[in-house]
XYZ file of C-alpha atoms in Angstrom:
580
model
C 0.000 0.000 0.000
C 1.798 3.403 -1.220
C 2.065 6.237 1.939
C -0.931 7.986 -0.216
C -2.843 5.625 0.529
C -2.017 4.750 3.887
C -2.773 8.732 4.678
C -6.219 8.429 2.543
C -7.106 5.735 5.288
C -5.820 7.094 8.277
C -6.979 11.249 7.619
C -10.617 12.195 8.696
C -12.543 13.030 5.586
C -16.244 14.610 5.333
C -17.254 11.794 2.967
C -16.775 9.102 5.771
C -19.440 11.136 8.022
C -22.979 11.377 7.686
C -23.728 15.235 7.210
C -27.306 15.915 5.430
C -26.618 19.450 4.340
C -27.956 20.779 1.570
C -31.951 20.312 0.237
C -33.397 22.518 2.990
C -33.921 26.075 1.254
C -32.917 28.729 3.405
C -35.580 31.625 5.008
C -35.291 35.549 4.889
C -35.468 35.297 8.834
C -33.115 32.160 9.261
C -32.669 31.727 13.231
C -29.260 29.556 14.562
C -31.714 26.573 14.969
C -32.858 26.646 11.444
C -29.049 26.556 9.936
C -28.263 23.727 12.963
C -31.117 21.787 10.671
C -29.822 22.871 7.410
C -26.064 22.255 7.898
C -27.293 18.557 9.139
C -26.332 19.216 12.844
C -29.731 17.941 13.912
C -33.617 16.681 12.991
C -36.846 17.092 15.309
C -38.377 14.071 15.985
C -41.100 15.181 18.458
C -42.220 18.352 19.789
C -38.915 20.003 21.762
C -37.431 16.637 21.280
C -34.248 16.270 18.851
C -32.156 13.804 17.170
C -28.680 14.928 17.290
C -26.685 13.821 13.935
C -22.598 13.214 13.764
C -21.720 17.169 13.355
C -24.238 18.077 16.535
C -22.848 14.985 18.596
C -18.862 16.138 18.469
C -19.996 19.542 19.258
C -21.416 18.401 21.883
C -18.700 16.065 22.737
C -16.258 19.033 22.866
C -18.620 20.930 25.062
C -18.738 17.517 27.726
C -14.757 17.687 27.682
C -15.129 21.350 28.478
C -17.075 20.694 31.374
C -14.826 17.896 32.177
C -11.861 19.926 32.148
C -12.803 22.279 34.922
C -15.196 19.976 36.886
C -12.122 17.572 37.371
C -9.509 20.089 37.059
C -10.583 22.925 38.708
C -12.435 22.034 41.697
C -11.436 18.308 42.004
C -14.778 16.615 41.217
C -15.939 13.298 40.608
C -17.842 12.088 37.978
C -21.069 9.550 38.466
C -23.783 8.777 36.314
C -27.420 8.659 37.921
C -30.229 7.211 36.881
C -32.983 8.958 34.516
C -35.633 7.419 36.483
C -36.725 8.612 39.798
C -39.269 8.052 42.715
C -42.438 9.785 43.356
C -42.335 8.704 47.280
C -38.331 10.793 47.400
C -39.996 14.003 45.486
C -42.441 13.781 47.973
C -40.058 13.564 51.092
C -38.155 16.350 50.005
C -41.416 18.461 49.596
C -40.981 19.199 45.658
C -42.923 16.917 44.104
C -46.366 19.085 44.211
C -44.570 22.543 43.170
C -43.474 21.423 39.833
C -45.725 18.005 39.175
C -47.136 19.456 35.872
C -43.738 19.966 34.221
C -42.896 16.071 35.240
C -43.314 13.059 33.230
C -44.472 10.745 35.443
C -45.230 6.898 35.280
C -46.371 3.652 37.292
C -44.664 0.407 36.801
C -46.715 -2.768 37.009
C -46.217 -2.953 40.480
C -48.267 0.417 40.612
C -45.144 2.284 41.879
C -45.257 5.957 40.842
C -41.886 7.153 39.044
C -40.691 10.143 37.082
C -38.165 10.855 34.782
C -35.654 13.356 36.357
C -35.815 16.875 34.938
C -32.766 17.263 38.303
C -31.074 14.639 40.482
C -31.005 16.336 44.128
C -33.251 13.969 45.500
C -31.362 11.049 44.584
C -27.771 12.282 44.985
C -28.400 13.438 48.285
C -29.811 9.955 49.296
C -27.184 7.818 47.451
C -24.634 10.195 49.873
C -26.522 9.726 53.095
C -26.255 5.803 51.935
C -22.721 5.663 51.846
C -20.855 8.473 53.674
C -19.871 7.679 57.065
C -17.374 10.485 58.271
C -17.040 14.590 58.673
C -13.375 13.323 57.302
C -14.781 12.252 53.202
C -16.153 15.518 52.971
C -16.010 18.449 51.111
C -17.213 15.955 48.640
C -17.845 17.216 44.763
C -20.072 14.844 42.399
C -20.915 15.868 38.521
C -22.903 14.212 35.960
C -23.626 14.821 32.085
C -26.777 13.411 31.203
C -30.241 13.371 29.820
C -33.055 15.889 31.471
C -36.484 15.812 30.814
C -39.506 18.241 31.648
C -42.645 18.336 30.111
C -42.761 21.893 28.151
C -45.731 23.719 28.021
C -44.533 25.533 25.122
C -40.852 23.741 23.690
C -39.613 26.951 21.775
C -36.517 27.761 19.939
C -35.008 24.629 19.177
C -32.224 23.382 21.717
C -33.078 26.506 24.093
C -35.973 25.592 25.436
C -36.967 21.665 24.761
C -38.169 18.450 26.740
C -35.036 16.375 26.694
C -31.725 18.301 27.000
C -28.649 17.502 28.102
C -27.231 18.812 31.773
C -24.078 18.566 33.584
C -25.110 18.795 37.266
C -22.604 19.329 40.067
C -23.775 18.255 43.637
C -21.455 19.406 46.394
C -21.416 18.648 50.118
C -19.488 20.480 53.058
C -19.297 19.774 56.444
C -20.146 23.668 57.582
C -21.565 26.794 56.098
C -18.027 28.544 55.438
C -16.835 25.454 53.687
C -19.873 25.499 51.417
C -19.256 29.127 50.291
C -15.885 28.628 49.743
C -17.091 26.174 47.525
C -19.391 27.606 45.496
C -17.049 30.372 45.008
C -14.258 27.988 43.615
C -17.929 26.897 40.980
C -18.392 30.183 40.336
C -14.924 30.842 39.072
C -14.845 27.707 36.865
C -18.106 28.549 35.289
C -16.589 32.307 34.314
C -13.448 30.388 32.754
C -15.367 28.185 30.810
C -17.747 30.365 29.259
C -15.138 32.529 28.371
C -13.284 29.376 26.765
C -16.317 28.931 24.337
C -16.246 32.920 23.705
C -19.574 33.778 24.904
C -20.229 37.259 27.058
C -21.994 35.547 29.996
C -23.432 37.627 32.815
C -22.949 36.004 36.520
C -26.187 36.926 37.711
C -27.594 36.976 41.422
C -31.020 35.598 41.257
C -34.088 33.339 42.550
C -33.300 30.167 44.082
C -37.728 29.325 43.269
C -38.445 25.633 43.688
C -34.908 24.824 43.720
C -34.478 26.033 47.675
C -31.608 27.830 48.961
C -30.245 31.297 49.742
C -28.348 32.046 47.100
C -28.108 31.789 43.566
C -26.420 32.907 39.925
C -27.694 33.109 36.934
C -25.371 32.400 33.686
C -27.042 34.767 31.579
C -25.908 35.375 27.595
C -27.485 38.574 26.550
C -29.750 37.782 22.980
C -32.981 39.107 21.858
C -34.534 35.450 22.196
C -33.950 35.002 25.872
C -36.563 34.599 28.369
C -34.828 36.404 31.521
C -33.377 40.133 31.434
C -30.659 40.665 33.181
C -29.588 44.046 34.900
C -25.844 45.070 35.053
C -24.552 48.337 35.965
C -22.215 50.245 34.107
C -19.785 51.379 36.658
C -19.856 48.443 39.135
C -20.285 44.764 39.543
C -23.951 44.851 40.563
C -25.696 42.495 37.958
C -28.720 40.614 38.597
C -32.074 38.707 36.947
C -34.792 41.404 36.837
C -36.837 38.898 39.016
C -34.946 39.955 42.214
C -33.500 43.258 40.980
C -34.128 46.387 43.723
C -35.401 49.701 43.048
C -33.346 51.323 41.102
C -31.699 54.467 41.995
C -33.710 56.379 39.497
C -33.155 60.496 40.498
C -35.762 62.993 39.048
C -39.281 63.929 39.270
C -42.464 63.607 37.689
C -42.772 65.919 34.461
C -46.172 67.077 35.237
C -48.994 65.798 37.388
C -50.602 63.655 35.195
C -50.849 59.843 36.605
C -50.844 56.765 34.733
C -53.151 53.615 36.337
C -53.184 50.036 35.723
C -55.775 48.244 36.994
C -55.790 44.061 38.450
C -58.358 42.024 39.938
C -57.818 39.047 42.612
C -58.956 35.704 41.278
C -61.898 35.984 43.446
C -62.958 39.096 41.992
C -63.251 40.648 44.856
C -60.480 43.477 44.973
C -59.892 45.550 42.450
C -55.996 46.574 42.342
C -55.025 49.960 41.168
C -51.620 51.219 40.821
C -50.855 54.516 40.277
C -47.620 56.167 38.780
C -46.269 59.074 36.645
C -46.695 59.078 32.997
C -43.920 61.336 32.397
C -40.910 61.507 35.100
C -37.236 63.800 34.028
C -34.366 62.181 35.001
C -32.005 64.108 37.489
C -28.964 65.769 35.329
C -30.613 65.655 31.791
C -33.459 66.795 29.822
C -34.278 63.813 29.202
C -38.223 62.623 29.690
C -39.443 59.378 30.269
C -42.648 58.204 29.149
C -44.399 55.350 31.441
C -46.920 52.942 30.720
C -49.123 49.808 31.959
C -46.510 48.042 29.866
C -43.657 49.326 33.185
C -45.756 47.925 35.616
C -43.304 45.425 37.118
C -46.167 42.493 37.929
C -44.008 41.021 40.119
C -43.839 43.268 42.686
C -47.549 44.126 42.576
C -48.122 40.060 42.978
C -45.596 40.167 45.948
C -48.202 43.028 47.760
C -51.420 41.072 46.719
C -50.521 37.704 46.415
C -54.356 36.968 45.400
C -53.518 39.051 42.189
C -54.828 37.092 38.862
C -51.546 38.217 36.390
C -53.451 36.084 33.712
C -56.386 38.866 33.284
C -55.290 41.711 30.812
C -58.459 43.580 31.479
C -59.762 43.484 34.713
C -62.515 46.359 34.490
C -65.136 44.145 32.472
C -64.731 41.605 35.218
C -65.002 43.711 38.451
C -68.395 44.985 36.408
C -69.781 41.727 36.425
C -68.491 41.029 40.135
C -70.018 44.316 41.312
C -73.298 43.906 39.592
C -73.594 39.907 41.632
C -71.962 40.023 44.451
C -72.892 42.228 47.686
C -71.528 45.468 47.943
C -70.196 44.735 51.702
C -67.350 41.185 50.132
C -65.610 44.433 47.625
C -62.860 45.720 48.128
C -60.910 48.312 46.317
C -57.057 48.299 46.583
C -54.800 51.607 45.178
C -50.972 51.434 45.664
C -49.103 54.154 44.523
C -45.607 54.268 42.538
C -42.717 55.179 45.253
C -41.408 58.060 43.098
C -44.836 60.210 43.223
C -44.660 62.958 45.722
C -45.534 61.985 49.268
C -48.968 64.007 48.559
C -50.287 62.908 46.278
C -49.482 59.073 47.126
C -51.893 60.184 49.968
C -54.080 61.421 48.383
C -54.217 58.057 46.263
C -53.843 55.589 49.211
C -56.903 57.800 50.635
C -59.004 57.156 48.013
C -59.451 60.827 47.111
C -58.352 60.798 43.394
C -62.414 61.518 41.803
C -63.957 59.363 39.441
C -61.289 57.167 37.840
C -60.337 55.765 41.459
C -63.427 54.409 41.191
C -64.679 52.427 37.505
C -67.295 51.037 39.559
C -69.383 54.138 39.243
C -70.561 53.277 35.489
C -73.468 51.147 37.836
C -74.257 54.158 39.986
C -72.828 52.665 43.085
C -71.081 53.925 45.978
C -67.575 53.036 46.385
C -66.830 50.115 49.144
C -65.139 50.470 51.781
C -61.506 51.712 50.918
C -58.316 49.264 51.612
C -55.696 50.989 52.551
C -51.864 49.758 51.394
C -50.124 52.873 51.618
C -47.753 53.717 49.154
C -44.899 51.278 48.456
C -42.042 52.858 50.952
C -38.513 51.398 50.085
C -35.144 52.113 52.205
C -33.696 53.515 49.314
C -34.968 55.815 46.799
C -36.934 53.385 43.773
C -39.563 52.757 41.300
C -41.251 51.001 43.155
C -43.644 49.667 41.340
C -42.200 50.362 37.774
C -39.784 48.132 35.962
C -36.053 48.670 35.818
C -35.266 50.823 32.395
C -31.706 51.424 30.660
C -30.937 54.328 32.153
C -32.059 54.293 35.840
C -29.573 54.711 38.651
C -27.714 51.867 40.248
C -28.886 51.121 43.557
C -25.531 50.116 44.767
C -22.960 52.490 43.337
C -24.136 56.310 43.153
C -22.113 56.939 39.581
C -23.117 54.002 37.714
C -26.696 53.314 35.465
C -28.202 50.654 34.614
C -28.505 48.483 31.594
C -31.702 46.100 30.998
C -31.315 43.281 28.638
C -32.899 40.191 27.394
C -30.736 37.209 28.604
C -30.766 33.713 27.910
C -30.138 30.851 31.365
C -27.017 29.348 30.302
C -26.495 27.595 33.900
C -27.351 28.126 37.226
C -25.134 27.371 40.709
C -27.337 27.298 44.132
C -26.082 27.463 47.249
C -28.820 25.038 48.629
C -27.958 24.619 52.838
C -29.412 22.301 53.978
C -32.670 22.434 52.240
C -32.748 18.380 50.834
C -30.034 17.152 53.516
C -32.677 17.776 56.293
C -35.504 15.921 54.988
C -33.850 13.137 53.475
C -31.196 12.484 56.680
C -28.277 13.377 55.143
C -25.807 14.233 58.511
C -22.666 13.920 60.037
C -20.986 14.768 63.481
C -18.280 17.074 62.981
C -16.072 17.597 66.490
C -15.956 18.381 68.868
C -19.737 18.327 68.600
C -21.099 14.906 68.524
C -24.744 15.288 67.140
C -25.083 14.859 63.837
C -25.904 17.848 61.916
C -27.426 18.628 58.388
C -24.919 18.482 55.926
C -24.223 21.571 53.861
C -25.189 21.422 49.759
C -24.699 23.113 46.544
C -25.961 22.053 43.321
C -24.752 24.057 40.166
C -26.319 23.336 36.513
C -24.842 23.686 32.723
C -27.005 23.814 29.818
C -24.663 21.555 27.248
C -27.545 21.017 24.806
C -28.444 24.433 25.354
C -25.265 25.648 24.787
C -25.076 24.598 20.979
C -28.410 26.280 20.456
C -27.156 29.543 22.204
C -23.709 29.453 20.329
C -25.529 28.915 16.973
C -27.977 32.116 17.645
C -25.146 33.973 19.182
C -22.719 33.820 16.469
C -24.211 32.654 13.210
C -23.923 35.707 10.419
C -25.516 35.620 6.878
C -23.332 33.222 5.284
C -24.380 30.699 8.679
C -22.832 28.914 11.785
C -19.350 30.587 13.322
C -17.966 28.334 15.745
C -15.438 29.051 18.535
C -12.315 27.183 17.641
C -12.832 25.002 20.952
C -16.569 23.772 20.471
C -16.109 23.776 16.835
C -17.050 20.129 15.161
C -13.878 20.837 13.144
C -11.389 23.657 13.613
C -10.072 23.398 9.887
C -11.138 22.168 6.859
C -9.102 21.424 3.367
C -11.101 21.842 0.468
C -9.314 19.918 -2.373
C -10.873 22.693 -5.510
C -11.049 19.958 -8.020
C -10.764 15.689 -7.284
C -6.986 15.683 -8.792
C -6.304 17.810 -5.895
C -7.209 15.242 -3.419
C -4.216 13.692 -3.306
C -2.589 16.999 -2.417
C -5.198 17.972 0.186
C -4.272 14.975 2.277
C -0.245 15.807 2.284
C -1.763 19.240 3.258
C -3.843 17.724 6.347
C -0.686 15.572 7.176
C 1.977 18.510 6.732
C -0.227 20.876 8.935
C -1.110 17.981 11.839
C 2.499 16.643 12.163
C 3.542 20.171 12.608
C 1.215 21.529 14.631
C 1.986 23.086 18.296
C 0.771 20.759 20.760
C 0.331 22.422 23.554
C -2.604 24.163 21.945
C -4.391 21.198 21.555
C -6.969 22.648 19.376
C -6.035 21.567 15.862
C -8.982 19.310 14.669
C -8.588 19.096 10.657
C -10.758 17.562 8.198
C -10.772 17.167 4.505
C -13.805 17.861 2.614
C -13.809 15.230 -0.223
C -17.273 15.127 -1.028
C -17.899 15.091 -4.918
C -19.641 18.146 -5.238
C -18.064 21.556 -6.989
C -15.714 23.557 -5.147
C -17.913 26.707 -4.765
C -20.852 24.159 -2.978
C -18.542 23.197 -0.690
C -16.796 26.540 0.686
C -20.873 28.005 0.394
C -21.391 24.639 2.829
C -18.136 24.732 5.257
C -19.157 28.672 5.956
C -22.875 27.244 6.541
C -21.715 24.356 8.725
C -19.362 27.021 10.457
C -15.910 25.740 9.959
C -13.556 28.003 11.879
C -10.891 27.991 9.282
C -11.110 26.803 5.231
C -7.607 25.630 3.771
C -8.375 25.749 -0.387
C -6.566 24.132 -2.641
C -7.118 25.905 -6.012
C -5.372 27.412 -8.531
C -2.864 28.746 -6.583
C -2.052 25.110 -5.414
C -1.708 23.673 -8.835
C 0.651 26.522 -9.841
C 2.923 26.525 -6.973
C 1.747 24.507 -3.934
C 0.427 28.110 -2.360
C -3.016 27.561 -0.736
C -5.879 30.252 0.105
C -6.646 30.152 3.877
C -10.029 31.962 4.974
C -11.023 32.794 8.693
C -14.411 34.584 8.476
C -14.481 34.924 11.965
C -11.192 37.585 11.574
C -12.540 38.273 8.525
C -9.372 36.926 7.286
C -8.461 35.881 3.513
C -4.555 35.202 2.653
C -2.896 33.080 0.403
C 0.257 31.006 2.633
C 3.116 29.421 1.198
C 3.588 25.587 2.195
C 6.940 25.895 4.376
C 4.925 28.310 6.787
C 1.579 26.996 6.394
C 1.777 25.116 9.868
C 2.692 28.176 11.913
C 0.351 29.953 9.921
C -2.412 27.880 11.020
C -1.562 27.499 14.536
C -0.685 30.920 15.251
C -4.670 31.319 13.598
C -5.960 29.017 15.690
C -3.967 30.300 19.440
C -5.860 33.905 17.771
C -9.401 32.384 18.159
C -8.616 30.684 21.165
């Protein structure tokens, strides 16, 4: 067998892979998921459930040694591998199982014993730990797992971002004492910021909600795109960033343009009390001319809900309902609510919590009747100056620095760390003695999530351009391509691959080549490798024939440069350390 041969066997070539690109015409509004499906990455199969195809699966496969890489390197972790299915009767001891049962798939066996399939594994790591651990002395203890998640989607959306199976990696940690967790999730937190700046994406370390989860504190991975479902707020001048969910009242420093008030109007899902809240339509910002216009849309729902818990958030028009409620139930059961906006002077939020604002306090007057008797918030008082009950807006002072402002985007949940306590450890028995104390006490966890499936789709959105998908060198399926411009050159693009690979620098370990030796034309294939997102394109064309000089194209660098073959090697490493 001649050495052409042997290197024809041995060299990774795109014709040995199964990559369906090409028949799939592409849309005027062509999302990252839509060029995942037409470069062949992936296929839906169900609703929010994908097939991932050989491009998709060593993307992802890069993105699991990623995760690998710090878990085990950085913060000394174990790997396990739980099972997908878990028990009703554990859900239930820990007190979750109601809170999220209609995102669960759940099933009996034929015994008629009620399991799920995990959508998260703290029930059943932190009994498999309380099973086996015997000492204070094997912990801190640090447990990770990549594998299959599944929650039942009310609405599966946006490919990979939002769908009912997805792949996790899920970290479980367990300390012996409060400081030791924190130190802990610290040492996470850090990992987390190196690896998402590894795969190149801007991700905002967000303090936010622990919800169902439990615990006291939480972050947020948040990647700022117009698809996301969170917004995140960051200031401008210091580190405060959080999800708008928990975010303060911002430092906003003005006054109300005029007098005239804005008022949206809720109902209780009784319909009992009608809820309005009051704030300026027009405020000027303190130090500019600038004026602000405010509408129902500002309301910030959440902290109206967090006043009047009864609040229905579903109704977008609750006047037509408190009619119908006034006009059959007895005068003495209603109840009318006003709150007032914090930054309203404190007369006329008075005035309002007083009930002495006229007719349009009052829409139950259209049916001649008296108003009921008045309940009486107050206005919404914080410690700090606020909106109150408006949303943070770009532009409103930080509440934690008095120079910075504040920027309000919409962010997408890459992963999420929780510093949990003891919130499972205590129902499900999970304790040790630690001396010179000998009762056993609750033992101290974190659990801290990564989005690998959900990566590819965010990567894909995040980066794709018009000409399609534009990998980071690490995630990439390939880093480099050769692209042999006509079949005689095949031959030549393999002593290309193996000139470039044996010469490569090592320690950069990202040097993943591939020759593309399909038998289609040579402009199908470079319009394909800058759809499938190839990092860099090595072409063999015409300068190749003439005198062994090849075209290399980086799109990302927006780079286009024909190399010689005694530096092409150093070329393409020094390309590749660049994108790193």
């Amino acid at each position: 067998m001649s050495a052409t041969a042997k290197l024809l066997r041995q060299v990774p070539r795109l014709s040995r892979a199964w990559i369906p690109s090409g028949g799939i015409a592409a849309t005027g509004s062509e999302d990252g998921h839509l060029k995942l499906i037409r470069a062949g990455y992936l296929r839906q199969s169900h609703s929010g459930i994908f097939q991932m195809l050989p491009l998709g699966l060593r993307v992802q496969d890069k993105i699991e040694r990623l995760v690998v890489k710090y878990m085990e390197g950085s913060i000394s972790a174990s790997r396990v591998s739980l099972s997908s299915i878990s028990s009703q009767a554990l859900w239930e001891k820990s007190g979750r199982l109601q809170n999220v049962s209609s995102e669960l798939f759940k099933f009996s066996d034929r015994k008629e014993t009620d399991f799920l399939l995990a959508p998260t594994h703290e029930e059943e790591i932190t009994t498999l730990v309380a099973r086996t651990i015997k000492s204070y002395k094997e912990l801190p203890l640090r447990l990770y797992q990549i594998t299959r998640k599944y929650r039942d989607e009310l609405r599966p959306r946006h490919g990979l971002l939002r769908g009912r199976e997805f792949t996790m990696k899920d970290l479980y940690t367990f300390d012996s004492s409060a400081e030791s967790a924190s130190d802990t999730y610290h040492a996470v937190r850090a990992a987390y910021a190196a690896l998402f700046a590894e795969v190149k994406l801007p991700v905002l370390a967000a303090r936010a909600s622990s919800g169902d989860m439990g615990g006291a504190l939480s972050h947020e991975y948040l990647l700022p795109i117009a698809i996301g479902d969170d917004h995140v707020v960051h200031c401008n001048n210091c580190d405060y960033v959080v999800n708008e969910e928990i975010a303060g009242p911002s430092a906003t420093r003005g006054s109300p343009a005029d007098d005239e008030l804005g008022v949206w109007r809720g109902i209780t899902k009784d319909r009992l009390t009608l809820v309005n809240v009051w704030y300026p339509k027009r405020f000027i910002v303190a130090g500019s001319e600038e004026t602000r216009e405010n509408t129902d849309a500002d309301i910030d729902i959440r902290s109206v809900k967090s006043i009047v818990p009864a609040l229905d958030t579903a109704v977008d028009d609750a006047v037509p309902l408190w009619a119908a409620a006034m006009a059959n139930s007895p005068l003495e059961t209603m109840r009318l609510l006003n709150l007032a906006d914090g930054r309203l002077p404190s007369s006329v939020r008075q005035d309002l919590v007083q009930g002495k604002q006229g007719a349009e306090m009052w829409p139950g007057q259209l049916h001649g009747m008296s108003p009921p008797p008045l309940l009486v918030s107050g206005s919404i008082e914080r410690n700090s100056p606020g909106n109150g009950l408006l949303r943070v807006r770009d532009g409103d002072g930080c509440p934690r620095c008095s120079l910075g402002t504040l920027k309000v985007e919409r962010a997408l949940e890459l992963g999420h760390t929780f510093d949990l306590g003891t919130r499972y450890s205590e129902p499900l028995g999970l304790a040790v003695a630690v001396p010179p104390a000998t009762k056993k006490e609750p033992v101290f966890m974190g659990c801290h999530g990564i989005g690998i499936s959900r990566i590819i789709g965010a990567v894909a959105e995040h980066l794709a351009d018009g000409a399609g998908l534009n990998w980071p060198v690490a995630i990439a399926p390939y880093s480099c391509v050769v692209v042999p411009g006509k079949e005689e050159d095949l031959e030549g693009a393999i002593r290309v691959h193996a000139h470039v690979a044996s010469s490569a620098d090592s320690e950069s370990n990202l040097l993943d080549l591939v020759v593309d030796d399909r038998r289609m034309s040579l402009p199908w294939k470079l319009r394909d490798a800058d759809l499938i997102g190839f990092p860099v394109m090595i072409i063999l064309g015409r300068g190749w024939r003439a005198s062994q000089c090849v075209e290399v194209q980086c799109r990302q660098l927006k780079l286009r440069e024909d190399v010689e073959w005694d530096r092409l090697p150093e070329f393409i490493d020094e390309l590749h350390k660049r994108l790193s």
